[in-house]
Short mmCIF file of C-alpha atoms and ligand atoms in Angstrom, two decimals:
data_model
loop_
_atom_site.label_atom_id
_atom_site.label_comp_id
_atom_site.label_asym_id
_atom_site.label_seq_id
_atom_site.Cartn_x
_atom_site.Cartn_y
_atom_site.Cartn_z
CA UNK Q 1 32.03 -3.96 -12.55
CA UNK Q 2 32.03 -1.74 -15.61
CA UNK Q 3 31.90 2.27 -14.73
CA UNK Q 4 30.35 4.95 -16.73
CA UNK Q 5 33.28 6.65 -15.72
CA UNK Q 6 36.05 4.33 -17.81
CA UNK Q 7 33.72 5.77 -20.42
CA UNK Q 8 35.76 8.86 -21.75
CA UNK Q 9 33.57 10.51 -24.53
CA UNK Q 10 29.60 10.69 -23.98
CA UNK Q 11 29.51 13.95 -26.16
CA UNK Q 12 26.60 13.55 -28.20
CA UNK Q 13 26.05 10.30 -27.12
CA UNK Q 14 22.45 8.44 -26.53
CA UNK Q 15 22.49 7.03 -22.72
CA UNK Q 16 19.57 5.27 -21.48
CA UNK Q 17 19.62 5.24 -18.13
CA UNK Q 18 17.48 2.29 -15.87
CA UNK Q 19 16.83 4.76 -12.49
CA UNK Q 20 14.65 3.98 -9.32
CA UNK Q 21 11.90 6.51 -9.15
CA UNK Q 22 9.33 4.53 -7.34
CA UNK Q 23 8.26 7.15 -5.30
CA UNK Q 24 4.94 7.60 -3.44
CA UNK Q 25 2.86 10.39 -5.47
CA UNK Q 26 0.08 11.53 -3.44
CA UNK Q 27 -3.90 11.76 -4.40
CA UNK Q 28 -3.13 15.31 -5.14
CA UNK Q 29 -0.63 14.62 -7.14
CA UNK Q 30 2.33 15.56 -5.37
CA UNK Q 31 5.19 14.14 -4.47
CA UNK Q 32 6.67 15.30 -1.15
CA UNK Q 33 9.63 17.04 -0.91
CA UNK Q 34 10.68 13.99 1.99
CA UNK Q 35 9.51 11.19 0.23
CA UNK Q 36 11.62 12.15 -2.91
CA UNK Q 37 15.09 10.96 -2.16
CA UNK Q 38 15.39 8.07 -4.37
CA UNK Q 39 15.25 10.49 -7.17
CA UNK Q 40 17.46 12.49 -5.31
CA UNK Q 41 19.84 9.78 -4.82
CA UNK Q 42 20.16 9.33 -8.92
CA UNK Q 43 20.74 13.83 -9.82
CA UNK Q 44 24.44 13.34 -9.33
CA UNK Q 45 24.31 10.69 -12.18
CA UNK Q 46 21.58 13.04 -14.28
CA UNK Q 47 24.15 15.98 -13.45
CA UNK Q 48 27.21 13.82 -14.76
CA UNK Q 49 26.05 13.22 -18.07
CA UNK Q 50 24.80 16.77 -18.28
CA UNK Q 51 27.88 17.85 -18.17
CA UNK Q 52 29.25 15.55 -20.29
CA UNK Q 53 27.01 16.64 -23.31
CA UNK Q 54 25.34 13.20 -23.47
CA UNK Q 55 21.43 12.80 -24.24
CA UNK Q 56 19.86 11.48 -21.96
CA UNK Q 57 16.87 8.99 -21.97
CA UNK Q 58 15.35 7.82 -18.05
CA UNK Q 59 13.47 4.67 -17.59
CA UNK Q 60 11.68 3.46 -14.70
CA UNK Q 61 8.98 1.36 -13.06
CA UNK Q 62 6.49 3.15 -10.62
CA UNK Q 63 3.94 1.41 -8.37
CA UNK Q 64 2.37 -2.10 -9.39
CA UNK Q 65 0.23 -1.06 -12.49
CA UNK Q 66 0.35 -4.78 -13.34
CA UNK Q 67 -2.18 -5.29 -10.10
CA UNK Q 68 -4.76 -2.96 -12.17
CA UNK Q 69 -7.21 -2.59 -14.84
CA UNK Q 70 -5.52 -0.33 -17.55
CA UNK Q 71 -8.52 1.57 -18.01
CA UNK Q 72 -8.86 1.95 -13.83
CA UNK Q 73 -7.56 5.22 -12.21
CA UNK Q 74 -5.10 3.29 -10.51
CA UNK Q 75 -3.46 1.86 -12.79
CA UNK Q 76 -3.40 5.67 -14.49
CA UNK Q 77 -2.35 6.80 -10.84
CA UNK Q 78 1.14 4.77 -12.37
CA UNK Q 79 2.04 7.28 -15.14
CA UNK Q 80 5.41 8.93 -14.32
CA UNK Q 81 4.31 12.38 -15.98
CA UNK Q 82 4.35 13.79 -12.41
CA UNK Q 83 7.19 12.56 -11.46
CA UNK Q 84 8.88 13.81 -14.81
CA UNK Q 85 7.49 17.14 -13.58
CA UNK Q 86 8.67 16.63 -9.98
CA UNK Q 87 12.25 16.28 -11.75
CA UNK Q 88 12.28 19.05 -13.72
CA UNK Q 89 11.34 21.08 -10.69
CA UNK Q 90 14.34 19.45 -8.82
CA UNK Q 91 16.86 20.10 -11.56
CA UNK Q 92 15.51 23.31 -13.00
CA UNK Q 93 15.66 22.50 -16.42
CA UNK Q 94 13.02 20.90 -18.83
CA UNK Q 95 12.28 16.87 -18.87
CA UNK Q 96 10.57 15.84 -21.44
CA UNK Q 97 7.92 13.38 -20.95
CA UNK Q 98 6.95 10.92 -23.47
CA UNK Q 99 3.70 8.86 -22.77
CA UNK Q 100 5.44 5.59 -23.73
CA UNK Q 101 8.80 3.47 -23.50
CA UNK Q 102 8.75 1.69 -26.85
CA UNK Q 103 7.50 2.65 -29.95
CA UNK Q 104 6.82 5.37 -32.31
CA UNK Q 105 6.21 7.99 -30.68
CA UNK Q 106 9.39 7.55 -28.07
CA UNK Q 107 11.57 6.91 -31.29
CA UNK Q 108 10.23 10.23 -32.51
CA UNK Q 109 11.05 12.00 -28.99
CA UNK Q 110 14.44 10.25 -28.82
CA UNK Q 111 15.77 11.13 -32.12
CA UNK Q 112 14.67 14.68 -31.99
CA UNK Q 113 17.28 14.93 -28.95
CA UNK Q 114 20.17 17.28 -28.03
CA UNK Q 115 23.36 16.81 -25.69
CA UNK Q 116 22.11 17.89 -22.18
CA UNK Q 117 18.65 17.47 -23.03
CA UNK Q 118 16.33 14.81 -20.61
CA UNK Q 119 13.66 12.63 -21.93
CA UNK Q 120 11.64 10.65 -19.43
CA UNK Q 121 10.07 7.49 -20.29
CA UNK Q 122 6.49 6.35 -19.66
CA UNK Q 123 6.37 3.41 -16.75
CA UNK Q 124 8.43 0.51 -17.33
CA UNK Q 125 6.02 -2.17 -16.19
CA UNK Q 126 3.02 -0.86 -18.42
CA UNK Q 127 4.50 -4.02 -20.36
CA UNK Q 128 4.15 -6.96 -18.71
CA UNK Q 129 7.52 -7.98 -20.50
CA UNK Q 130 8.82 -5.75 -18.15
CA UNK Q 131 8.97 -8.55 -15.26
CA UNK Q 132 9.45 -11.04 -17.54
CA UNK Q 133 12.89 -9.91 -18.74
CA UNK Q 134 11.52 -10.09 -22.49
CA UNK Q 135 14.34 -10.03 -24.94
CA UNK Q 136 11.87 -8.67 -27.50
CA UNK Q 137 10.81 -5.64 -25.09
CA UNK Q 138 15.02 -5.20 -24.11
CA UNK Q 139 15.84 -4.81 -27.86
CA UNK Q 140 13.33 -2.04 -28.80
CA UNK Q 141 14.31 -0.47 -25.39
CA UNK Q 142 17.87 -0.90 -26.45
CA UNK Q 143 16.82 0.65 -30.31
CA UNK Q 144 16.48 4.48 -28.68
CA UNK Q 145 20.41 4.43 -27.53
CA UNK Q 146 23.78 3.88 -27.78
CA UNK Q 147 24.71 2.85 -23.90
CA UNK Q 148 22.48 1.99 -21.45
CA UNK Q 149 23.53 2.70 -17.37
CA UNK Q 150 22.30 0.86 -14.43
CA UNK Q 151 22.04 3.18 -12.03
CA UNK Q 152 19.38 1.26 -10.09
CA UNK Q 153 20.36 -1.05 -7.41
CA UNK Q 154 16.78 -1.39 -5.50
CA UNK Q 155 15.85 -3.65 -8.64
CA UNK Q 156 18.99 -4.87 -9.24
CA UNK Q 157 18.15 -8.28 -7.61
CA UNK Q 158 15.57 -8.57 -9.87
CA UNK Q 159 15.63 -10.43 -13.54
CA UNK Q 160 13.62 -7.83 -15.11
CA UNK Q 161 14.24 -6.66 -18.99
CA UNK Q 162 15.65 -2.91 -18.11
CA UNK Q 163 18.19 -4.63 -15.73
CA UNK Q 164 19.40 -8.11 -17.18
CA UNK Q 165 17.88 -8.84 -20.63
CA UNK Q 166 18.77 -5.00 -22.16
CA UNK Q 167 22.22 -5.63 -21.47
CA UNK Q 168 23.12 -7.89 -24.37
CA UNK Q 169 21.98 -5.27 -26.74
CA UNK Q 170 23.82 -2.28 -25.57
CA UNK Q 171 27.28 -1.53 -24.27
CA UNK Q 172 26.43 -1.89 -20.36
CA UNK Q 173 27.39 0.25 -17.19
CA UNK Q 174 27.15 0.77 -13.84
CA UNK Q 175 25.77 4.40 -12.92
CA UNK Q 176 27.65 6.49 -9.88
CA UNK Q 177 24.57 5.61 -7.52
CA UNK Q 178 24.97 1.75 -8.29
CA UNK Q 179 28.71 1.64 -8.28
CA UNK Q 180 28.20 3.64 -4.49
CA UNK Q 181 25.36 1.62 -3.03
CA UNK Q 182 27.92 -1.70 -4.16
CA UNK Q 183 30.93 0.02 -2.88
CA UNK Q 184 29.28 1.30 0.56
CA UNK Q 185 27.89 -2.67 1.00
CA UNK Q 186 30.76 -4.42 -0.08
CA UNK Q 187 32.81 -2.69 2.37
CA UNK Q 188 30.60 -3.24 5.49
CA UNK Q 189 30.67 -7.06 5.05
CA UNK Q 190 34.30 -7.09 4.17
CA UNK Q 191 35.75 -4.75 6.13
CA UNK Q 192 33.11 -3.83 9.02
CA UNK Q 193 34.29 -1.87 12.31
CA UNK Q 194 33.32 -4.41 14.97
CA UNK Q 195 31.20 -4.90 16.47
CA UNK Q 196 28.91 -4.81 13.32
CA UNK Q 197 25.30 -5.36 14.01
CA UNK Q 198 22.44 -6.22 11.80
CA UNK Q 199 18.48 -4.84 12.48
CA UNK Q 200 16.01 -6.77 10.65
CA UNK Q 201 12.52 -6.19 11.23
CA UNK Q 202 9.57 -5.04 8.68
CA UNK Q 203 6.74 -7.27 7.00
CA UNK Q 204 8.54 -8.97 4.13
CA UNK Q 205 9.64 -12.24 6.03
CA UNK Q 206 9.07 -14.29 3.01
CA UNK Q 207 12.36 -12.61 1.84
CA UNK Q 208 14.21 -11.03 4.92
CA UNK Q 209 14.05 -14.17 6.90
CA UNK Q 210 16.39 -16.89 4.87
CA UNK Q 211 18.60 -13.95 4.82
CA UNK Q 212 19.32 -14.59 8.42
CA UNK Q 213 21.39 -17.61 8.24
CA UNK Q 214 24.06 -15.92 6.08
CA UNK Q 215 24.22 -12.85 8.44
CA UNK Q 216 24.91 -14.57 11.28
CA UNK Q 217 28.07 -15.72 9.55
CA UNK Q 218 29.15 -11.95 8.79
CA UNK Q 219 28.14 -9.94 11.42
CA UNK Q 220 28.43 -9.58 15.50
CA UNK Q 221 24.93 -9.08 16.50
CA UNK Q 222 21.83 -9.41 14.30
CA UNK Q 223 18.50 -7.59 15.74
CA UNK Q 224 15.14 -8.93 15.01
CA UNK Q 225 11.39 -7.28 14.89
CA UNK Q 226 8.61 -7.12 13.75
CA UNK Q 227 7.03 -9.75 11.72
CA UNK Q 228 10.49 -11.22 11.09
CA UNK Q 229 11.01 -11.79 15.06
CA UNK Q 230 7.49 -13.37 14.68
CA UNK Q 231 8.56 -16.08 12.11
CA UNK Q 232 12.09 -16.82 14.26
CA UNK Q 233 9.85 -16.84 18.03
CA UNK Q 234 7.77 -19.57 15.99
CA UNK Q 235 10.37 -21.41 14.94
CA UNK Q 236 11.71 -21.39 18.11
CA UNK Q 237 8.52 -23.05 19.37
CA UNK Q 238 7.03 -19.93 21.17
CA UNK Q 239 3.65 -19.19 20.96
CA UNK Q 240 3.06 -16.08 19.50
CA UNK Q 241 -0.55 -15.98 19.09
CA UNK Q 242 -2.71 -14.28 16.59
CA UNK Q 243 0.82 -12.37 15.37
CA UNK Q 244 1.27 -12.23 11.52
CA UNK Q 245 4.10 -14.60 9.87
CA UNK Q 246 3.76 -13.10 6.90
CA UNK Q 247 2.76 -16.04 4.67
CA UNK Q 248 6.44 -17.73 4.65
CA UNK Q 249 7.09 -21.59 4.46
CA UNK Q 250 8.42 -22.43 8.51
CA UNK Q 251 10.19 -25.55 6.70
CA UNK Q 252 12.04 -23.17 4.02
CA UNK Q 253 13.98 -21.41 7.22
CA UNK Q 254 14.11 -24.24 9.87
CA UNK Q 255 18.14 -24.63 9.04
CA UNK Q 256 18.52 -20.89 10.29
CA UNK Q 257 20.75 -21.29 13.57
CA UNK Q 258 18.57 -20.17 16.65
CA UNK Q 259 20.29 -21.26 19.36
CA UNK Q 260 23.28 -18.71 17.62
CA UNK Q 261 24.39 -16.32 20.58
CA UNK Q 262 24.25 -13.53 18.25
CA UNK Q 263 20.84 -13.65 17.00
CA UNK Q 264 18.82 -11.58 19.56
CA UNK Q 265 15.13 -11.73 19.90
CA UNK Q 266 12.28 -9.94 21.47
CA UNK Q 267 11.65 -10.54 25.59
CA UNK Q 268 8.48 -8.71 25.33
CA UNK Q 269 6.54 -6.85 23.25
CA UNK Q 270 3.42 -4.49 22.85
CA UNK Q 271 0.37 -6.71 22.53
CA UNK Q 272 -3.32 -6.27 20.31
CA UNK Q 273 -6.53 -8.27 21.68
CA UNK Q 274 -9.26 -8.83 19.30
CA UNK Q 275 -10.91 -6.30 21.07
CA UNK Q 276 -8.06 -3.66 20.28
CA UNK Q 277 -6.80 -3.74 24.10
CA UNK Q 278 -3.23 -2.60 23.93
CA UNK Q 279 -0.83 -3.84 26.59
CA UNK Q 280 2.60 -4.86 27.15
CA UNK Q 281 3.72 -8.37 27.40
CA UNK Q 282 6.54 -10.86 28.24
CA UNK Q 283 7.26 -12.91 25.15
CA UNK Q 284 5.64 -16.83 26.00
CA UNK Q 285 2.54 -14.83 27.26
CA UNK Q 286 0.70 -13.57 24.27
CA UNK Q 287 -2.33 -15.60 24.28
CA UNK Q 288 -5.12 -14.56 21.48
CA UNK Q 289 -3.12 -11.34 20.91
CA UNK Q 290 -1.13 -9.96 18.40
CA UNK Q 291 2.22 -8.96 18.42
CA UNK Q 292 2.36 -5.43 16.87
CA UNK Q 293 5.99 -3.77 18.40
CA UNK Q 294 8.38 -5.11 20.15
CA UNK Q 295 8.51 -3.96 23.87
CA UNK Q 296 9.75 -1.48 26.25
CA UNK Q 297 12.74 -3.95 27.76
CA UNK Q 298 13.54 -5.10 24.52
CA UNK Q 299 13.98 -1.78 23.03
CA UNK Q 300 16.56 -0.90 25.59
CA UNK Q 301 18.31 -4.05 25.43
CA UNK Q 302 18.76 -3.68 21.59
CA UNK Q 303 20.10 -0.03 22.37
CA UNK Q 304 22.43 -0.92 23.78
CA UNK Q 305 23.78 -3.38 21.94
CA UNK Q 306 23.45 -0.61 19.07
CA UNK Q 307 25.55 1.78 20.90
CA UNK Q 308 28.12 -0.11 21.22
CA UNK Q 309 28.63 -1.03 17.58
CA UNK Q 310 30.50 0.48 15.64
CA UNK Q 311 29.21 -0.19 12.31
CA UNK Q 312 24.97 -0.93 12.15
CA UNK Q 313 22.98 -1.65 9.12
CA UNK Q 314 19.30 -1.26 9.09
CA UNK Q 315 16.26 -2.73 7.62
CA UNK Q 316 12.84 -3.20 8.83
CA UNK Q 317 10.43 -1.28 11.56
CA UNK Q 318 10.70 -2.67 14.75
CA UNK Q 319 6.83 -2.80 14.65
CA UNK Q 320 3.28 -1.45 13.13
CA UNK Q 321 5.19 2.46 13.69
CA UNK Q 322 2.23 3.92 11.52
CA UNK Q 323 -0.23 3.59 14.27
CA UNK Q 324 1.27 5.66 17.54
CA UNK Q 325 0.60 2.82 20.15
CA UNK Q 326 2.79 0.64 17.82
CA UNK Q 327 5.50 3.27 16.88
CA UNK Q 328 7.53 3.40 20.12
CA UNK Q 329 9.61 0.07 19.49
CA UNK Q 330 10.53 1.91 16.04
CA UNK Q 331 10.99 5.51 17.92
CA UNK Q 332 13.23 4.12 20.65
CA UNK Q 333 15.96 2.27 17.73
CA UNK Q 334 15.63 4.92 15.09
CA UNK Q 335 16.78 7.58 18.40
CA UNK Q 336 19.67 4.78 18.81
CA UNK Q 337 20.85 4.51 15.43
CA UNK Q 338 21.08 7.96 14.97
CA UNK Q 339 23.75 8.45 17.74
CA UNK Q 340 25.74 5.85 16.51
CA UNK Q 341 29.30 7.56 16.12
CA UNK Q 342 30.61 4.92 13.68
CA UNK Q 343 29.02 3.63 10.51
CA UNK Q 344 25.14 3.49 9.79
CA UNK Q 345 23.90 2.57 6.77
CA UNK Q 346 19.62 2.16 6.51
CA UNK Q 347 18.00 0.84 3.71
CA UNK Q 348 14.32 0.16 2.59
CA UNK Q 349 11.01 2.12 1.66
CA UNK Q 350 9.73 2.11 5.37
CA UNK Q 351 12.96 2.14 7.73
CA UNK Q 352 13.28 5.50 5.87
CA UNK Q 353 10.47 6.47 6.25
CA UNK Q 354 10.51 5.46 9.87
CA UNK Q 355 14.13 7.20 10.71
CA UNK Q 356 12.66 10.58 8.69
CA UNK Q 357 9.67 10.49 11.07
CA UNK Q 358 11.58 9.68 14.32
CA UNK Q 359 14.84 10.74 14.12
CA UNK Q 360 17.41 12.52 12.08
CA UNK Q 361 18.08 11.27 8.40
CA UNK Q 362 21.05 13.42 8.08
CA UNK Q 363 22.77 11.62 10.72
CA UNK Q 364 23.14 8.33 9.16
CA UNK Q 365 25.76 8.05 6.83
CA UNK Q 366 24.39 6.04 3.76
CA UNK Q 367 20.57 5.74 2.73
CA UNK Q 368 20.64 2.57 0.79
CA UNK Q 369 17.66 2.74 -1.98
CA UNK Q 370 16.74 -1.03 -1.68
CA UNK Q 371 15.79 -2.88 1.05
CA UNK Q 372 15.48 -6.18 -0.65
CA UNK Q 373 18.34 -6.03 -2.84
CA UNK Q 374 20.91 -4.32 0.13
CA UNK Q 375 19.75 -7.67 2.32
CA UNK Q 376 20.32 -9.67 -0.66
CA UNK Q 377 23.87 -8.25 -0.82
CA UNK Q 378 24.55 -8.73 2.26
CA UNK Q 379 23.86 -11.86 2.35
CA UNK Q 380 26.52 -12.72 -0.48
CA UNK Q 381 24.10 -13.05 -2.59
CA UNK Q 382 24.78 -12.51 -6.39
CA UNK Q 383 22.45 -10.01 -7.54
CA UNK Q 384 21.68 -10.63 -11.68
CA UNK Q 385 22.01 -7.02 -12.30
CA UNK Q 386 25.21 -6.45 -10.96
CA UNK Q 387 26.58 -10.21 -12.15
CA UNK Q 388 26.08 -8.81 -15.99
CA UNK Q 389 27.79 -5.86 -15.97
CA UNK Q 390 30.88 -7.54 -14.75
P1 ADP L 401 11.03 -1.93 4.51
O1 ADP L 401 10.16 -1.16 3.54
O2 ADP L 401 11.77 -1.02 5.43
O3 ADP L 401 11.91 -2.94 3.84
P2 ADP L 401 8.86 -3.79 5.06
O4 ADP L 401 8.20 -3.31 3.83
O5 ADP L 401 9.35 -5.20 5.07
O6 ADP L 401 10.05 -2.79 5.47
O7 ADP L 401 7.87 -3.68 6.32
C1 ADP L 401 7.33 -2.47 6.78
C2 ADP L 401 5.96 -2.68 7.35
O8 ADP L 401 5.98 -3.68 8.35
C3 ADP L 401 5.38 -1.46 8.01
O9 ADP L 401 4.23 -1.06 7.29
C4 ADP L 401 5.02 -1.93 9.42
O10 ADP L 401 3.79 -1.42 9.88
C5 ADP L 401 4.94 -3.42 9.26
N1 ADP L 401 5.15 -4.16 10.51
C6 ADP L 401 6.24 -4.14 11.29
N2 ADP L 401 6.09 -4.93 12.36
C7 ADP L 401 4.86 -5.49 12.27
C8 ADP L 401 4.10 -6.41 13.07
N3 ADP L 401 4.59 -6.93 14.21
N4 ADP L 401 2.88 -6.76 12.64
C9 ADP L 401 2.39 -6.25 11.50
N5 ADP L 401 3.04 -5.38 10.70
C10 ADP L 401 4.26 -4.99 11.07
MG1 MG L 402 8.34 -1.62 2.58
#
């Protein structure tokens, strides 16, 4: 992959930078101080090209504006001004927000620039190009600069126009957070202290589930919850009730080994009646419930398979860990994790979250900004993003 760093001179130089600042902004309009660390993750980059005198231009996507009416508050609700703000408050020093990413008025902003000055684009996927990977949009994107940097893994498994399509316009590179977040992965499939276990869990089994079948190649133990350890108890032919599956295809992930000694499921779990009774359950009893975390005997069993790895990746609650009669599944691994004394690396917008609000984020040793895209990796998986800049 190609380095910003093998770049020696980016005095005076235009750098447009694809980041990740999808970050929750609250009704009031802030964004909290724990919720920020994706754009935390990316001021070591920011700080690098300060340094280096470059100018620097940020462009991201926030939220799913596409899902709105433009003239609706939430689609307004998708504006990155605060977030511009929220950076300038994080690196004390002025980011200049410009309410667009193409046009006029940004070509006006942009060539007004100094080195070590920040400009901060408007929202990425206000243009529906955006998703699209629109060579059109990519060239007037590419227009404002004279390199652009991918320093955006989460979307980096995506074939979107500020990741793939920009890239034949401008001399391309891989930003410090990118080359890390490759670096960190790469070396936990190819070179993982065993035994190396896998948690899966979460409610995006359309896209964590195939990824199953390649893990169980790679790794020692892989971990399954919530909805995902729904989809693989189905396939397995056990009832599981009224429990969410998460609207995947059964056929698309029959080939997934699941007689595979390595692939642990649930042996009970924490049950919902219609009625919203809550009680614990032995897997094969579930009835009309719903399976919403897995339970107390699995939760130890999984410990201690976690403790005695000595590498574990994370992604995906164990169960619904916003409501507190769901959480303790979630609670009980995030507690695990976190005494892990070899590598742990978590990943995705909820384990995060989960891991902030049960345990310790400081002791796990990488925060991986995607969840999709680090399973994707895993996985072997090419990711388009990362394929281009080679
Ligand atoms: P991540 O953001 O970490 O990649 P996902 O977005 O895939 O994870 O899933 C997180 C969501 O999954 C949480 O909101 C959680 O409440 C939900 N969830 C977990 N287990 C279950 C379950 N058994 N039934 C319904 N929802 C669940
Ligand atoms: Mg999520």
């Amino acid at each position: 992959m190609k380095t910003i760093k093998s770049i020696q001179n980016l005095k005076n130089k235009k750098v447009l930078v694809r980041v990740d600042f999808n970050v929750p902004v609250g009704d009031d309009g802030i964004i909290d101080s724990k919720e920020d660390w994706r754009i935390r993750a990316a001021l070591p980059m920011i700080e690098y090209l300060l340094e280096k005198g470059a100018k620097i231009i940020l462009m991201t996507h926030l939220g799913r504006p596409e899902k709105y009416q433009v003239s609706s508050s939430k689609y307004q609700a998708c504006s990155l001004r605060l977030v511009a703000k929220h950076l300038e408050e994080l690196l004390d020093r002025e980011v200049k927000f410009v309410n667009d990413c193409i046009g006029d008025e940004v070509e006006k902003a942009v060539s007004k620039i100094k080195a070590g000055e920040i400009i901060m684009l408007e929202n990425l996927r206000f243009y529906k190009e955006e998703k699209n990977n629109d060579e059109g949009f990519a060239r007037k994107l590419a227009g404002l600069a004279d390199i652009y940097i991918n320093n955006a893994f989460s979307v980096s498994h995506r074939k979107h126009a500020s990741v793939c399509a920009i890239t034949k316009f401008l001399p391309s590179y891989a930003g410090l957070l990118l080359e890390k977040e490759a670096s960190v992965l790469s070396e936990a499939i190819n070179n993982p202290k065993k035994p190396a276990t896998v948690i899966i869990g979460g409610a995006k089994a359309k896209t964590k589930v195939p990824v199953i079948e390649y893990l169980l190649d790679k790794f020692d133990n892989i971990l399954v919850g919530g909805v995902v350890a729904n989809v693989i108890l189905k396939v397995k032919g056990i009832d599981i009730g009224n429990s969410l599956l998460g609207d995947i295809d059964l056929d698309e992930v029959r080939n997934i080994d699941i007689e595979n000694n390595k692939l642990h499921i649930p042996i009970d779990a924490i049950i919902c009646s219609n009625e919203n009774k809550v009680s614990l359950s032995t897997i094969g009893k579930i009835g009309n419930n719903k399976i919403l975390d897995i339970g107390s005997k699995t939760a130890e069993l999984y410990s201690k398979i976690i403790s005695d790895s000595e590498t574990i990746i994370w992604n995906g609650p164990m169960g619904l860990f916003e409501k507190e009669e769901f959480s303790l599944g979630t609670k009980v691994i995030s507690e695990a994790v976190a005494k892990v004394g070899g590598c742990t690396i978590i990943g995705g917008g909820d384990t995060i979250a989960a891991v902030y609000k049960f345990s310790d984020l400081e002791k796990i040793d990488y925060i991986c900004t995607g969840g999709g895209a680090m399973l994707e990796f895993l996985a072997g998986k090419r990711l388009p993003g990362l394929e281009i800049l080679k």
